[in-house]
C-alpha atoms as a PDB file:
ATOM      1  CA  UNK A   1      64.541 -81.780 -50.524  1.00  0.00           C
ATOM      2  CA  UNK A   2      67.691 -79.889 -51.484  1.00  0.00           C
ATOM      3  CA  UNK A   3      69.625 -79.911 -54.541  1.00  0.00           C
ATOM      4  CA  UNK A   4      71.983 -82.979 -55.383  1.00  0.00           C
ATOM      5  CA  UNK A   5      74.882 -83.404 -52.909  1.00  0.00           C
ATOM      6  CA  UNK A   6      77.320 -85.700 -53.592  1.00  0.00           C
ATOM      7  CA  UNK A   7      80.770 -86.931 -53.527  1.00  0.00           C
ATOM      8  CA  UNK A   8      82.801 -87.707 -50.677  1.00  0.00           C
ATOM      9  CA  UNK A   9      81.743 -87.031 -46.694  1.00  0.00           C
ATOM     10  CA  UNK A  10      83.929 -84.325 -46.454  1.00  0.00           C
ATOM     11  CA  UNK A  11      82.513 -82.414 -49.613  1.00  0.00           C
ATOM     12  CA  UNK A  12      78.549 -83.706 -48.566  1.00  0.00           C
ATOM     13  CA  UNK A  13      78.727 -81.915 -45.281  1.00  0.00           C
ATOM     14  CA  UNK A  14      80.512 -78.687 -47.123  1.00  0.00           C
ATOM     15  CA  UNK A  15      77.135 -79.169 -49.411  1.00  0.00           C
ATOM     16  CA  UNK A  16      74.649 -79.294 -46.876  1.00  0.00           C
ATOM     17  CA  UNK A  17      76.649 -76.271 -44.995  1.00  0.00           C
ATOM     18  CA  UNK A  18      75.848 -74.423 -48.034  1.00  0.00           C
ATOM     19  CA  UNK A  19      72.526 -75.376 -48.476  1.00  0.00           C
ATOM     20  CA  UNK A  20      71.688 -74.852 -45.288  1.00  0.00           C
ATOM     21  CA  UNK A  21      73.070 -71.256 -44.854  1.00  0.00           C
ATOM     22  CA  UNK A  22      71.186 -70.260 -48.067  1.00  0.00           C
ATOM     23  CA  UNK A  23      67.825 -69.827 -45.905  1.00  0.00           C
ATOM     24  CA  UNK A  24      66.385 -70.111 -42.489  1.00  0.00           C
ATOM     25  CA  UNK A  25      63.675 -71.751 -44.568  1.00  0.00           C
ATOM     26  CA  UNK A  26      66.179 -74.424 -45.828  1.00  0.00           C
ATOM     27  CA  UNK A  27      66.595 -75.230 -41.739  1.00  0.00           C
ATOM     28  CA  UNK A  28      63.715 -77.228 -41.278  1.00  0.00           C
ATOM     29  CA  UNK A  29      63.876 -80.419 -38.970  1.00  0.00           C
ATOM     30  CA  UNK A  30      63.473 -82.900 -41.791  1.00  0.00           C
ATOM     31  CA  UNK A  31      66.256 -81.293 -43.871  1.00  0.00           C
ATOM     32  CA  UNK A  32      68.782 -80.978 -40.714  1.00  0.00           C
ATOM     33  CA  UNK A  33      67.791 -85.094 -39.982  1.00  0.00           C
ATOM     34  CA  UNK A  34      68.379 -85.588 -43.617  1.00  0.00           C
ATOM     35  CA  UNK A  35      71.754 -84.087 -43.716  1.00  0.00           C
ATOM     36  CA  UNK A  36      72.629 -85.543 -39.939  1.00  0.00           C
ATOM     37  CA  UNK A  37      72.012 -89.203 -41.506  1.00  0.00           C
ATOM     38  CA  UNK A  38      74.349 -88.025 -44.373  1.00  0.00           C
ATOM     39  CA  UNK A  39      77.125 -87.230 -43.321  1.00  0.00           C
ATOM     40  CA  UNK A  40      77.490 -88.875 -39.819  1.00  0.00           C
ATOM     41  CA  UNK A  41      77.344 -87.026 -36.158  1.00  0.00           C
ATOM     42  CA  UNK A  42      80.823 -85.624 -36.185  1.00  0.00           C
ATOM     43  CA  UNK A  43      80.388 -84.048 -39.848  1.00  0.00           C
ATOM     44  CA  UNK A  44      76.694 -83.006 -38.602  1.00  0.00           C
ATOM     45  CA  UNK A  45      78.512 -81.055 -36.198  1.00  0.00           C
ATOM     46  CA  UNK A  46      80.852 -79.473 -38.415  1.00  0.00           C
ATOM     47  CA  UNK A  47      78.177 -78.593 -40.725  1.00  0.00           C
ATOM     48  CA  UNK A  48      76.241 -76.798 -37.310  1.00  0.00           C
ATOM     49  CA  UNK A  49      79.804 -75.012 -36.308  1.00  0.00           C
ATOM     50  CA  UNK A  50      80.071 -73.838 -39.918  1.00  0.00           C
ATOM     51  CA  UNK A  51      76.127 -72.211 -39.580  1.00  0.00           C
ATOM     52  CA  UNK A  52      77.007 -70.724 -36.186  1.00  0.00           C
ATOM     53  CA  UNK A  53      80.974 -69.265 -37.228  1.00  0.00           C
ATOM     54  CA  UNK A  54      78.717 -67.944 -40.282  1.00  0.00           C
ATOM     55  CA  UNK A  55      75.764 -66.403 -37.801  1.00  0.00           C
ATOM     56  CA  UNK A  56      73.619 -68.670 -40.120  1.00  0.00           C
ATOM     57  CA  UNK A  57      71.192 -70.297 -37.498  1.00  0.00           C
ATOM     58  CA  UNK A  58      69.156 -69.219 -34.898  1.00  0.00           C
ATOM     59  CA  UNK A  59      70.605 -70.054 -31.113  1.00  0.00           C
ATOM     60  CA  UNK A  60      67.493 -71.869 -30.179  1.00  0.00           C
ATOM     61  CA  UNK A  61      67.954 -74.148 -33.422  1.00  0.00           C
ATOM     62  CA  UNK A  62      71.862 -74.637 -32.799  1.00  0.00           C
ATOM     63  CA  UNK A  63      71.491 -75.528 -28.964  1.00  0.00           C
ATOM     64  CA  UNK A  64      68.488 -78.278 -29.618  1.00  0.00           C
ATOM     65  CA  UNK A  65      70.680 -79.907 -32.355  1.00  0.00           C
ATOM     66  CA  UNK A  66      73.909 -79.975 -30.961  1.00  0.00           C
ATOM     67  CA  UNK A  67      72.226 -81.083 -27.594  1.00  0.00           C
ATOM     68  CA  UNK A  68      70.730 -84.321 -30.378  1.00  0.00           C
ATOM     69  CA  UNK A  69      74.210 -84.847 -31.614  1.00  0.00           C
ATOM     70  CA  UNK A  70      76.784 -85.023 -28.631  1.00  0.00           C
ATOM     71  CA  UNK A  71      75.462 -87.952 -27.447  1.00  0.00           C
ATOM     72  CA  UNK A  72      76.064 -89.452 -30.702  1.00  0.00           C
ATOM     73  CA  UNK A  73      79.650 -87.723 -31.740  1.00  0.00           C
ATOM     74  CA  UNK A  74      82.828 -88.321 -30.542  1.00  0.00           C
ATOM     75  CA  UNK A  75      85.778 -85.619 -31.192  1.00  0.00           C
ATOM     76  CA  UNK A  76      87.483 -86.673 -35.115  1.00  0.00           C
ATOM     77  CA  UNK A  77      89.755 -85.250 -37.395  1.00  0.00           C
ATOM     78  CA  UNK A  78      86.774 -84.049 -38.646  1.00  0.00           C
ATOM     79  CA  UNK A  79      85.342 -82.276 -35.381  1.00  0.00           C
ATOM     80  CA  UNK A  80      88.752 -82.015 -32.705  1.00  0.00           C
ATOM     81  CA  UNK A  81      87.633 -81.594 -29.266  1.00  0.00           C
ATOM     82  CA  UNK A  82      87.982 -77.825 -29.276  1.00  0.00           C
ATOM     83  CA  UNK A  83      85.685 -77.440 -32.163  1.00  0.00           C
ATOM     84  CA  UNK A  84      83.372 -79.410 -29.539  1.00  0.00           C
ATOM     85  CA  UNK A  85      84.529 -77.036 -27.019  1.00  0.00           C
ATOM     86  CA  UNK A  86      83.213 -73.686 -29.254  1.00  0.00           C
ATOM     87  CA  UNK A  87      79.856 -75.239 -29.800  1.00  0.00           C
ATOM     88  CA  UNK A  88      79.264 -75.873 -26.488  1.00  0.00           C
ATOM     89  CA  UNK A  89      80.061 -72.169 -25.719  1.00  0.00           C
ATOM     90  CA  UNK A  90      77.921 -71.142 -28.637  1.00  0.00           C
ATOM     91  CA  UNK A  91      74.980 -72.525 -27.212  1.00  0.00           C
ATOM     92  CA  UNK A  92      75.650 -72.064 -23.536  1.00  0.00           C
ATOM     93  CA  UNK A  93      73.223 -69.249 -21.659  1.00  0.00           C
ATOM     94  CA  UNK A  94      74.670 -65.600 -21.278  1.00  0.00           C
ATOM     95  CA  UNK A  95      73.595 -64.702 -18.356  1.00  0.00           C
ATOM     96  CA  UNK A  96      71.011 -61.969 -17.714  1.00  0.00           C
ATOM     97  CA  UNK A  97      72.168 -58.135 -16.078  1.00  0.00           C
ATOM     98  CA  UNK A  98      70.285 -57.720 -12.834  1.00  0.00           C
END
């Protein structure tokens, strides 16, 4: 369980960003459900951007919780739709040379 995170949603999902990005080990399922029923999808997102802007999360880790979340999120203050826009890029296939 990580360290105390409180305060407001905004400063929670800075929290768990922080957390988060302190160790792959820190990325385990429970703790990314934890901090998803936090702070809300839309924050959740934010918090995932944050770890991928920061190179703080594998691509296989990003892609199977943003593909959890969109169903879930809608674009916010908090997560505009072209913050939605560069996750879905970030997790989108590069496709292989021939």
């Amino acid at each position: 369980m990580p360290r105390s995170i409180v305060g407001s949603t905004d400063q929670r999902a800075e929290q768990w960003a922080q957390y988060l990005a302190e160790s792959r080990e820190h990325q385990t399922p429970k703790n990314l459900l934890i901090c998803k029923q936090d702070v809300g999808p839309s924050h959740y997102a934010n918090v995932l951007l944050t770890l991928h802007r920061s190179k703080n999360i594998l691509k296989t880790v990003l892609r199977t919780q943003v593909e959890r979340t969109w169903p879930d999120a809608t674009p916010t203050a908090e997560m505009p739709l072209a913050a939605w826009d560069e996750l879905q890029k970030a997790i989108k296939p590069k496709p292989r040379r021939a």
